[in-house]
PDB file of N, CA and C in Angstrom:
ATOM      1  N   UNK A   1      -9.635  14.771  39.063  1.00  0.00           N
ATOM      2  CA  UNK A   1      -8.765  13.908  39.860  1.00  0.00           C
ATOM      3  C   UNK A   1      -8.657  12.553  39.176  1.00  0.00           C
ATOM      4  N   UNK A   2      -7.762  11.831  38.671  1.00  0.00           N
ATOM      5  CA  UNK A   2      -7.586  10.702  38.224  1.00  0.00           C
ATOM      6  C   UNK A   2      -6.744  10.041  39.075  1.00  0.00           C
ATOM      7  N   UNK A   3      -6.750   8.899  39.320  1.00  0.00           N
ATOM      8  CA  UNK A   3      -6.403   7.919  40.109  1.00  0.00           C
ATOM      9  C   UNK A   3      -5.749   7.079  39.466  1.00  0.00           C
ATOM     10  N   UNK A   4      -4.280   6.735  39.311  1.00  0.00           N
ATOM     11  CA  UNK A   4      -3.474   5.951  38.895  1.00  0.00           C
ATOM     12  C   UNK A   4      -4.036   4.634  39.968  1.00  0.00           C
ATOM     13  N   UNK A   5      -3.654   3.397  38.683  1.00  0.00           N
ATOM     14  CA  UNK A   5      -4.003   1.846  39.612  1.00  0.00           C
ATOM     15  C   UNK A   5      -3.285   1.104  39.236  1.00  0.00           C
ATOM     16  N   UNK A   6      -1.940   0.253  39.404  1.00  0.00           N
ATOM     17  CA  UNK A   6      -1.488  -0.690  39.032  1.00  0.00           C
ATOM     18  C   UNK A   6      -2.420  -1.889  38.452  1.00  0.00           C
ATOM     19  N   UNK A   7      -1.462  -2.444  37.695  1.00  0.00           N
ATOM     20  CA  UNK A   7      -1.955  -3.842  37.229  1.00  0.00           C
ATOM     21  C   UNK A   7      -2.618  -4.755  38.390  1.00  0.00           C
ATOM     22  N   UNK A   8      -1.519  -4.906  39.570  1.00  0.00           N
ATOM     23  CA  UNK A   8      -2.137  -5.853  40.466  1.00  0.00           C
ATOM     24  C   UNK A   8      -3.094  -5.072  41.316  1.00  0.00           C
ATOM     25  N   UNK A   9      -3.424  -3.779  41.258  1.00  0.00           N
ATOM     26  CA  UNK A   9      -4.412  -3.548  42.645  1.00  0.00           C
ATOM     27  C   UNK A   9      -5.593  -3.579  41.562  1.00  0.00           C
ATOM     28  N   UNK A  10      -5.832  -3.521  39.883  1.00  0.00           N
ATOM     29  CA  UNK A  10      -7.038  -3.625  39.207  1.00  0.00           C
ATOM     30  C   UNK A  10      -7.553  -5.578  39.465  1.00  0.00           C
ATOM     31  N   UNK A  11      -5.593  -6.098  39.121  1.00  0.00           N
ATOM     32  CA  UNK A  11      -6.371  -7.682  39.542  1.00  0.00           C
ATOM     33  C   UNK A  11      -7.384  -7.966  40.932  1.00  0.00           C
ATOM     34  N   UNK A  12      -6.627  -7.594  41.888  1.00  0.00           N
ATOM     35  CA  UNK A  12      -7.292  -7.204  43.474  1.00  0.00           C
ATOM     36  C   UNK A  12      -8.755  -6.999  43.001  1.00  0.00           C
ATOM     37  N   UNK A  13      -8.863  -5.648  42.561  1.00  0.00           N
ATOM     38  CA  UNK A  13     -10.693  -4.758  42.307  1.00  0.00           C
ATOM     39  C   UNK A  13     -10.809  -5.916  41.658  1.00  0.00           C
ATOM     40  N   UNK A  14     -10.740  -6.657  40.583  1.00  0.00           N
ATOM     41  CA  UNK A  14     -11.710  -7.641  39.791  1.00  0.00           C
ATOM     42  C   UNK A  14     -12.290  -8.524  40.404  1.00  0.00           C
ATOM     43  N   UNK A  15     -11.096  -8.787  41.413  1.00  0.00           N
ATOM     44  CA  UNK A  15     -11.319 -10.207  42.182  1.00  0.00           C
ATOM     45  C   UNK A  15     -12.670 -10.260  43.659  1.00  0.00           C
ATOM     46  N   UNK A  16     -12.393  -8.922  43.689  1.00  0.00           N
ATOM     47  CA  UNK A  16     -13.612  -8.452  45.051  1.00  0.00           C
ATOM     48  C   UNK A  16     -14.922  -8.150  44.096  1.00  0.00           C
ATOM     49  N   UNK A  17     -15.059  -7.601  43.020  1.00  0.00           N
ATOM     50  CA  UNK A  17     -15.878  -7.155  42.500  1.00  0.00           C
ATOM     51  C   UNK A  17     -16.790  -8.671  41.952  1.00  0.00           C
ATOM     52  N   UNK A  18     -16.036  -9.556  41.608  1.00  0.00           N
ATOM     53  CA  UNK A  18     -16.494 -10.526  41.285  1.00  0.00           C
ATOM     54  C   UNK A  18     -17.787 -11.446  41.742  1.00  0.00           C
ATOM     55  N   UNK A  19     -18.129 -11.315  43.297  1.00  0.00           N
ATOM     56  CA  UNK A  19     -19.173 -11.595  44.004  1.00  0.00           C
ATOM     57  C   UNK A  19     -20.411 -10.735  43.921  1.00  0.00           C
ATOM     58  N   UNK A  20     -20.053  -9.192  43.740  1.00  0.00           N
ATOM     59  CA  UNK A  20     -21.027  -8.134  43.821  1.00  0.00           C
ATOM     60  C   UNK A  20     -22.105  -8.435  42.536  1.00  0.00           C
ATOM     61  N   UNK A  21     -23.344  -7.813  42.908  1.00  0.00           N
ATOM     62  CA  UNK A  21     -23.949  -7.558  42.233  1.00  0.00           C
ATOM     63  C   UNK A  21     -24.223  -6.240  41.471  1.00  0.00           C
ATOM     64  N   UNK A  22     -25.114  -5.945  40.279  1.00  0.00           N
ATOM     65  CA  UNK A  22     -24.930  -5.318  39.575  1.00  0.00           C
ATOM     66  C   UNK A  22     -25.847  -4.138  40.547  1.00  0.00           C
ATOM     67  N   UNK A  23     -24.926  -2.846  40.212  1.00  0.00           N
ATOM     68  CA  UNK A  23     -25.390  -2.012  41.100  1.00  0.00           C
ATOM     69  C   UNK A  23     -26.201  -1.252  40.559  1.00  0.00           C
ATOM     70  N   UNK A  24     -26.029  -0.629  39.350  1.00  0.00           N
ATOM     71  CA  UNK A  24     -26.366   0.163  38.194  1.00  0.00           C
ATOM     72  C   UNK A  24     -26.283  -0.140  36.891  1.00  0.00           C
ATOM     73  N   UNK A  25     -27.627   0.215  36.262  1.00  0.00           N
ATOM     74  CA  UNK A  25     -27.955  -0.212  35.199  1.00  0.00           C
ATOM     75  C   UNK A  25     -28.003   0.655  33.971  1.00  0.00           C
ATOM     76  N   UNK A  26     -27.402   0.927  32.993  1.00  0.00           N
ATOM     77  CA  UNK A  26     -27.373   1.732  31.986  1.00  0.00           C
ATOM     78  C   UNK A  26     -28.229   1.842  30.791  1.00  0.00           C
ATOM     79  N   UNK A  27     -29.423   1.757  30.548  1.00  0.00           N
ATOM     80  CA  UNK A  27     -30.072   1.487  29.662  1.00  0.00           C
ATOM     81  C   UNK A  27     -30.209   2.298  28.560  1.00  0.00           C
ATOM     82  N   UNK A  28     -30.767   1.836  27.306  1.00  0.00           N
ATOM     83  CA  UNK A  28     -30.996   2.667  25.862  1.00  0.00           C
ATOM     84  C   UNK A  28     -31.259   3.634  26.041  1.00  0.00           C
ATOM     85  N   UNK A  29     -31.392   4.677  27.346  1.00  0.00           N
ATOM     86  CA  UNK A  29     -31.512   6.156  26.988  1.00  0.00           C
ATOM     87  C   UNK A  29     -29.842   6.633  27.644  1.00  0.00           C
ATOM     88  N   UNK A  30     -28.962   5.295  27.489  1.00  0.00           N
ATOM     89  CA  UNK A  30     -26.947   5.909  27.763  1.00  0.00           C
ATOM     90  C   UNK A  30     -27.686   6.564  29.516  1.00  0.00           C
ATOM     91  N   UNK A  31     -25.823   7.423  29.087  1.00  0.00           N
ATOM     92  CA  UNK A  31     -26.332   8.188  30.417  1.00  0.00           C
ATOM     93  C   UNK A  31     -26.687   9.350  30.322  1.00  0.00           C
ATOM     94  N   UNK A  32     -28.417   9.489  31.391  1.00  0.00           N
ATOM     95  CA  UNK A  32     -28.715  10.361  31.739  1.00  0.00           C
ATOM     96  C   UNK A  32     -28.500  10.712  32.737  1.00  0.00           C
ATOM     97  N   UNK A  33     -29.246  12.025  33.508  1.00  0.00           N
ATOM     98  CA  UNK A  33     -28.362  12.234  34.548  1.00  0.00           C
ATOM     99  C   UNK A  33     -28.763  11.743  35.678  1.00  0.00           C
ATOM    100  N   UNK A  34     -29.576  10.585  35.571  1.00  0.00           N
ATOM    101  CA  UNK A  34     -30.383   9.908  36.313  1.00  0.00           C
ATOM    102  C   UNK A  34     -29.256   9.127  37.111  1.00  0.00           C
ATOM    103  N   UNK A  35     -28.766   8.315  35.481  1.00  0.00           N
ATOM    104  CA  UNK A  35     -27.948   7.216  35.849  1.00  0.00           C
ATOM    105  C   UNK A  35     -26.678   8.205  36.663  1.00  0.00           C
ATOM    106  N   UNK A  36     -26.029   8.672  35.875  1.00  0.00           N
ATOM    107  CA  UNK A  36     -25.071   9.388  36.523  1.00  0.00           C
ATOM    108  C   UNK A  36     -25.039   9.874  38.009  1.00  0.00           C
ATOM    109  N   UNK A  37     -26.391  10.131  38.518  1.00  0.00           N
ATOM    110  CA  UNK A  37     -26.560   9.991  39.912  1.00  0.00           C
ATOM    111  C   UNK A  37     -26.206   9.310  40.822  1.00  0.00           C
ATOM    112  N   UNK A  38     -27.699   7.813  39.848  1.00  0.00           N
ATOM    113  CA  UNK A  38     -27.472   6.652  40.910  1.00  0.00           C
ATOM    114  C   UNK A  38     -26.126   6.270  40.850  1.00  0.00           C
ATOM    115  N   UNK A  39     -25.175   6.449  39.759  1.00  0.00           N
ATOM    116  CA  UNK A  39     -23.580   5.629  39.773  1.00  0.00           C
ATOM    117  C   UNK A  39     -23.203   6.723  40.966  1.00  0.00           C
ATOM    118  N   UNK A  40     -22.657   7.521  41.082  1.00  0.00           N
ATOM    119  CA  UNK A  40     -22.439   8.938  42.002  1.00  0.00           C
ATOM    120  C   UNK A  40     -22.674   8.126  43.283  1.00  0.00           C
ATOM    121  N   UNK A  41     -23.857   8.009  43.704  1.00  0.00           N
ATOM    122  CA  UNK A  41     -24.191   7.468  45.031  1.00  0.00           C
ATOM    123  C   UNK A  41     -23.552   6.107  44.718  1.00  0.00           C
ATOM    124  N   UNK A  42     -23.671   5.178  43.981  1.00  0.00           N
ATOM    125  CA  UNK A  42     -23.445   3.814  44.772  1.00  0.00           C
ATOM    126  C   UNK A  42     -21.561   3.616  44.853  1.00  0.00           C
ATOM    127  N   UNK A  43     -20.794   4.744  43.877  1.00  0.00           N
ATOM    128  CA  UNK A  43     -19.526   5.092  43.920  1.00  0.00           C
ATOM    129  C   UNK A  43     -18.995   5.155  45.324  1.00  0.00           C
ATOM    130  N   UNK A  44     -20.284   6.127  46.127  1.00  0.00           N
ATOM    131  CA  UNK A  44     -19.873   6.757  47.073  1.00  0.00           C
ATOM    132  C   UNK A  44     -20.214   5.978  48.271  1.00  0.00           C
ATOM    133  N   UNK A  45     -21.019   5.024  47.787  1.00  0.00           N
ATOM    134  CA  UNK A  45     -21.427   3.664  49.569  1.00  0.00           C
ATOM    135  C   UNK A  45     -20.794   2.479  49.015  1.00  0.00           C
ATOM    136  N   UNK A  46     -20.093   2.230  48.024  1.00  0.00           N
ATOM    137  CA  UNK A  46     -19.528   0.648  47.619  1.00  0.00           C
ATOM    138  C   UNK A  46     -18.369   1.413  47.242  1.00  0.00           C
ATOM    139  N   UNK A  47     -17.472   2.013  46.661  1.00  0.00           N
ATOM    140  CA  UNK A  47     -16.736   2.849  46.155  1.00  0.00           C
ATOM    141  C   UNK A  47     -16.210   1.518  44.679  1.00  0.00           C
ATOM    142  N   UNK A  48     -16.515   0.575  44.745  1.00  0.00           N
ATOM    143  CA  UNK A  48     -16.179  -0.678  43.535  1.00  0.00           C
ATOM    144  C   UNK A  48     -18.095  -1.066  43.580  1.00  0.00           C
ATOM    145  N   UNK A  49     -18.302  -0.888  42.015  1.00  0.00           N
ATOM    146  CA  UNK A  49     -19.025  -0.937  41.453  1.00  0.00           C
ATOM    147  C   UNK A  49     -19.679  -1.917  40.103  1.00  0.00           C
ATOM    148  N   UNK A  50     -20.536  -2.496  40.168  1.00  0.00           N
ATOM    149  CA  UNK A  50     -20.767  -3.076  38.461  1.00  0.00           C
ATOM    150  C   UNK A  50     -21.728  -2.274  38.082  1.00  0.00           C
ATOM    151  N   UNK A  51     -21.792  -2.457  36.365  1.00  0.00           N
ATOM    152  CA  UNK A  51     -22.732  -1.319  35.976  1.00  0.00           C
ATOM    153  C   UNK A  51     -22.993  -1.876  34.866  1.00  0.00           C
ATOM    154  N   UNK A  52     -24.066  -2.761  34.475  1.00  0.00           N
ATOM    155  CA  UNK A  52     -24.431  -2.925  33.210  1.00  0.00           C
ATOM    156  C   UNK A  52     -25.097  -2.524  32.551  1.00  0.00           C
ATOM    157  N   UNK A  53     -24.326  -2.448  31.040  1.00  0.00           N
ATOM    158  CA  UNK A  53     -24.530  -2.110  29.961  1.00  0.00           C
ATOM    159  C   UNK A  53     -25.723  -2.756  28.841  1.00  0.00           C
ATOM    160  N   UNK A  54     -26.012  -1.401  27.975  1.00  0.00           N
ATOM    161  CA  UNK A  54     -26.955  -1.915  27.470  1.00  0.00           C
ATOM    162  C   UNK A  54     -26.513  -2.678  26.003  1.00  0.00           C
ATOM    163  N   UNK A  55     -27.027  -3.574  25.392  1.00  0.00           N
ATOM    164  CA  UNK A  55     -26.298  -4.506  24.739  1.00  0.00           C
ATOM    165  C   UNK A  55     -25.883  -3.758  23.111  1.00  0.00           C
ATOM    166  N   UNK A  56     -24.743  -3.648  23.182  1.00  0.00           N
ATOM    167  CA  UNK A  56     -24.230  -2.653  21.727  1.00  0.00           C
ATOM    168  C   UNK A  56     -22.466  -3.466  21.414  1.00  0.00           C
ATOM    169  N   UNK A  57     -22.364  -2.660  20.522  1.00  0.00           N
ATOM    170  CA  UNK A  57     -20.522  -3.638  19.841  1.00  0.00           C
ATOM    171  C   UNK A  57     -19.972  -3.509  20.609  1.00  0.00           C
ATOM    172  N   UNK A  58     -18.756  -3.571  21.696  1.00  0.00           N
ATOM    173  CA  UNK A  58     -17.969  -3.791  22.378  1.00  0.00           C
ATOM    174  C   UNK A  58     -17.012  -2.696  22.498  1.00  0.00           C
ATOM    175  N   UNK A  59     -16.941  -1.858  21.525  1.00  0.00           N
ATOM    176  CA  UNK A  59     -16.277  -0.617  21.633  1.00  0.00           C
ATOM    177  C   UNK A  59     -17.240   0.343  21.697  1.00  0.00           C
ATOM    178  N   UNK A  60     -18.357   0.648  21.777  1.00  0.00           N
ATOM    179  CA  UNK A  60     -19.142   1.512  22.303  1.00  0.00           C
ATOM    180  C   UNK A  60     -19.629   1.246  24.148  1.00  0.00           C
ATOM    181  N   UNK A  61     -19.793  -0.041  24.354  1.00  0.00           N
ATOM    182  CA  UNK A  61     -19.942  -0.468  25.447  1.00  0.00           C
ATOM    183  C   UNK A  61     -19.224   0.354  26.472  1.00  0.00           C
ATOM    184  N   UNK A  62     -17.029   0.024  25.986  1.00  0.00           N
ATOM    185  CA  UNK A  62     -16.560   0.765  26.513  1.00  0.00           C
ATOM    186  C   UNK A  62     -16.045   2.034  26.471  1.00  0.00           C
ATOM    187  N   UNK A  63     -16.671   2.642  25.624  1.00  0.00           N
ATOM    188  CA  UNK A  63     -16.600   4.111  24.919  1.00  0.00           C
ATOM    189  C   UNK A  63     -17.770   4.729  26.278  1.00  0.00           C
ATOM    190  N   UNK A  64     -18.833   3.846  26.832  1.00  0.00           N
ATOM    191  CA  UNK A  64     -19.913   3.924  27.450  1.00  0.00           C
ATOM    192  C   UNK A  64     -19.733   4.393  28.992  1.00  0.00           C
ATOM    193  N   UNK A  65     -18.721   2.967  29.289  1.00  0.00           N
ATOM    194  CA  UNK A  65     -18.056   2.606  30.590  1.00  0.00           C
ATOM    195  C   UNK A  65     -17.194   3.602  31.067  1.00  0.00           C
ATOM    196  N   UNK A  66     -16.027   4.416  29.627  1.00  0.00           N
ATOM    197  CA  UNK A  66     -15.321   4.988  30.091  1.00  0.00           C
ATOM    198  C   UNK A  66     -16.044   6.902  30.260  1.00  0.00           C
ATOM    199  N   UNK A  67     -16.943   6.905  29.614  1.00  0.00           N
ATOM    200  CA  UNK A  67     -17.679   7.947  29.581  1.00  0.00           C
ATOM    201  C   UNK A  67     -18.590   8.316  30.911  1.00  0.00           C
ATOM    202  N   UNK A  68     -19.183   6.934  31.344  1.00  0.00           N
ATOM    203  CA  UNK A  68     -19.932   7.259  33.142  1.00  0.00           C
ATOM    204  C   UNK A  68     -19.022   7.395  34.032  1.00  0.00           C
ATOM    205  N   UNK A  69     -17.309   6.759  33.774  1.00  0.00           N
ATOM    206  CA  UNK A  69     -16.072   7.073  34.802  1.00  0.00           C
ATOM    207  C   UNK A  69     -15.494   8.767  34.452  1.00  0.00           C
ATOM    208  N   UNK A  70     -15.721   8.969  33.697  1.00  0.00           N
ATOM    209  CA  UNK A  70     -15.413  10.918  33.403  1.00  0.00           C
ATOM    210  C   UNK A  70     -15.856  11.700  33.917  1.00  0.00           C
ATOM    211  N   UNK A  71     -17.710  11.355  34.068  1.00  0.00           N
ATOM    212  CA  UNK A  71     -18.806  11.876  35.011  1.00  0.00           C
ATOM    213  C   UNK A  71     -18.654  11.772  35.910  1.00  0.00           C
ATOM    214  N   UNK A  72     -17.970  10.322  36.680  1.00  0.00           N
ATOM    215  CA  UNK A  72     -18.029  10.550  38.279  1.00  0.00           C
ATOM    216  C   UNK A  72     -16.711  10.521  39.084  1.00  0.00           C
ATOM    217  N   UNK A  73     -15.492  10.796  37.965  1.00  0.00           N
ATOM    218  CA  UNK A  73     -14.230  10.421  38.607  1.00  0.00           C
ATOM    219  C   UNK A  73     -13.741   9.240  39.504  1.00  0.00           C
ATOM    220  N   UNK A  74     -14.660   8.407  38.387  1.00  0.00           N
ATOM    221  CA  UNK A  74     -13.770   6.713  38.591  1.00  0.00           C
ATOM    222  C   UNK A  74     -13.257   6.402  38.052  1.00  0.00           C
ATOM    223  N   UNK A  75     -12.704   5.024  38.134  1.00  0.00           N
ATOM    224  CA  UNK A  75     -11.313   4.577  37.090  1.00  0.00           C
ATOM    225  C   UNK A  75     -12.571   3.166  36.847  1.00  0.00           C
ATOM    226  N   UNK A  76     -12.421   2.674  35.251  1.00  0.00           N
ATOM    227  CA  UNK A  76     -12.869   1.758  34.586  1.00  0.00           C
ATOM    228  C   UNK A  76     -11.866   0.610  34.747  1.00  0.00           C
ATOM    229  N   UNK A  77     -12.495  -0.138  35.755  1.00  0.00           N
ATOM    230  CA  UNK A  77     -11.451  -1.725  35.837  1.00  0.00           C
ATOM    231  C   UNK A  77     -11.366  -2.420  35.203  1.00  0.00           C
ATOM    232  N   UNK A  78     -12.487  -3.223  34.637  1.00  0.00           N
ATOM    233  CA  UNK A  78     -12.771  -4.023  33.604  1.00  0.00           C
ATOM    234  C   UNK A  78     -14.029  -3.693  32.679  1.00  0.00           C
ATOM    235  N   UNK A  79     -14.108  -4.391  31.857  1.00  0.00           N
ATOM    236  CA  UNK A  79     -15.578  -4.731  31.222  1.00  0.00           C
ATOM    237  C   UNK A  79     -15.760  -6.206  30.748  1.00  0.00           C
ATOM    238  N   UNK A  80     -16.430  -6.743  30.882  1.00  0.00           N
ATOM    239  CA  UNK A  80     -16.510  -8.518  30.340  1.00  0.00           C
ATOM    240  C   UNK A  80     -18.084  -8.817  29.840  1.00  0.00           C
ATOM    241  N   UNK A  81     -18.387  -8.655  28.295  1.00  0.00           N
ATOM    242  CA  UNK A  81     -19.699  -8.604  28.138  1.00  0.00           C
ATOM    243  C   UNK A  81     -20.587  -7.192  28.287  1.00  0.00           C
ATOM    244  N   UNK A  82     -21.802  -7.498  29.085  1.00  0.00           N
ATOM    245  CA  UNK A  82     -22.731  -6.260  29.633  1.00  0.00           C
ATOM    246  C   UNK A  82     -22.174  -5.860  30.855  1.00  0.00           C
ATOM    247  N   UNK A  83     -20.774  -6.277  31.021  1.00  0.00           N
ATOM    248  CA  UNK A  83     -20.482  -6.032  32.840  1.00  0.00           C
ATOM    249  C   UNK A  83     -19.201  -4.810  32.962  1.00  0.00           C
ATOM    250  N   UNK A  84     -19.777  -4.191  33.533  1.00  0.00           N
ATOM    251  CA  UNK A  84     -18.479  -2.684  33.665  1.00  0.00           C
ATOM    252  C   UNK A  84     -18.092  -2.913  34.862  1.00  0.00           C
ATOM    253  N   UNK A  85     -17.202  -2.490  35.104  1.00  0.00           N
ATOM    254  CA  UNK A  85     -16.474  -2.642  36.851  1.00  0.00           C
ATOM    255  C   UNK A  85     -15.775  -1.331  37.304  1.00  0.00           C
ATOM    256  N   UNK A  86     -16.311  -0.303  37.945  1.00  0.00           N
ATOM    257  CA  UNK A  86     -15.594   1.009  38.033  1.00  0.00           C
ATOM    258  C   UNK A  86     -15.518   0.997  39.682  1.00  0.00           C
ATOM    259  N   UNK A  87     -14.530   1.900  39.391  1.00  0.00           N
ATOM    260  CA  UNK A  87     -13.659   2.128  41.235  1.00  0.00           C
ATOM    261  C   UNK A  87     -13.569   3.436  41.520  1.00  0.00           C
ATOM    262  N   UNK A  88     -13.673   4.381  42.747  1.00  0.00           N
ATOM    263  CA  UNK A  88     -13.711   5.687  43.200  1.00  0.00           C
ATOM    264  C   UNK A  88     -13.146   5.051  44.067  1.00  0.00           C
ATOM    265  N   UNK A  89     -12.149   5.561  45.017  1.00  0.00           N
ATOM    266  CA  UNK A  89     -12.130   6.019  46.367  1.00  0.00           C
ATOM    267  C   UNK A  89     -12.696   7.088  47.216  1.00  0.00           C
ATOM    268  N   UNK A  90     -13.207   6.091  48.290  1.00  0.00           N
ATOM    269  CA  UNK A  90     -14.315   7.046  49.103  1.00  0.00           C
ATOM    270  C   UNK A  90     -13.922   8.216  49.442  1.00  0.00           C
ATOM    271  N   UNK A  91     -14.759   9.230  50.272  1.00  0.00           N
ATOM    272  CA  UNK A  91     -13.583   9.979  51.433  1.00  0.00           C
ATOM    273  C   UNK A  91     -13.345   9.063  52.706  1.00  0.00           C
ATOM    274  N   UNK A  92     -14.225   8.263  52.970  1.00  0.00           N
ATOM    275  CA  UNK A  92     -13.314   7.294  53.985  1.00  0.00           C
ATOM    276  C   UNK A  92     -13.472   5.494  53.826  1.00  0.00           C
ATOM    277  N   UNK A  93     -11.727   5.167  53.133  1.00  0.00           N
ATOM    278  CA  UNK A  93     -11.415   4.392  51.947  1.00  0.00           C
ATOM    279  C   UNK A  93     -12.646   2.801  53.116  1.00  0.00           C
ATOM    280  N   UNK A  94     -13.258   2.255  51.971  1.00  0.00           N
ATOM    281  CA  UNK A  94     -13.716   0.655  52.865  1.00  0.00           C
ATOM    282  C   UNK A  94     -12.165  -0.483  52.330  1.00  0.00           C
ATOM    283  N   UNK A  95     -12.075  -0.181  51.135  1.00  0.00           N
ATOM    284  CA  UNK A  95     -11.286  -1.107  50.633  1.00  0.00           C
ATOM    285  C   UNK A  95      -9.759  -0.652  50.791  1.00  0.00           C
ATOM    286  N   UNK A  96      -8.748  -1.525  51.404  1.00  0.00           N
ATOM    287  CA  UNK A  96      -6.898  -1.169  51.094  1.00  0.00           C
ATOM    288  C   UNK A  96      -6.834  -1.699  49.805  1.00  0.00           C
ATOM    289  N   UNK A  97      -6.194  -1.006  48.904  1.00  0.00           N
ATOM    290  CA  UNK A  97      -5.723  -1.177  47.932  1.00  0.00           C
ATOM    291  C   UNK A  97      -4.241  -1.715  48.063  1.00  0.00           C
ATOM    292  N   UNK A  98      -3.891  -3.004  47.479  1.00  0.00           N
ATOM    293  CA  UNK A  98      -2.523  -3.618  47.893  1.00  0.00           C
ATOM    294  C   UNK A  98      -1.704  -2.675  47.501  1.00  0.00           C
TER     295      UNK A  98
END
């Protein structure tokens, strides 16, 4: 299932995501299926997420980001630094998407 997102409803997700804290943490063993879990669950009680990364070049980061959104059928909002920002919709949505 992939989820098309306009430009302005990713500006929207950045802008809410911006207060949150980091939910999930990705560390030097990537993802296992540990992580892939805990992202799974916190997808599924926050459905907008941060997820930091462990510190590597910037195209692996998001080679990283877009690889834990494949696993859990989220969409990759941003990345800025060690900071990933991924989005699921729940089965029952918290957030309207404009």
């Amino acid at each position: 299932i992939t989820i098309d997102i306009t430009g302005s409803q990713k500006r929207y997700l950045r802008g809410l995501a911006h207060h949150r804290a980091v939910a999930v943490t990705i560390g030097s063993a990537r993802l296992s299926d540990t992580v892939v879990d805990e992202l799974e669950q916190a997808l599924a009680h926050h459905e907008l997420v941060k997820i930091k990364l462990p510190a590597a070049p910037k195209l692996e980061k998001k080679e990283l980001l877009h690889s834990a959104c494949d696993h859990t059928g989220a969409v990759a909002i941003q990345l800025i630094g060690r900071i990933g920002i991924a989005y699921r919709k729940a089965s029952k949505p918290v957030i309207e998407l404009p």
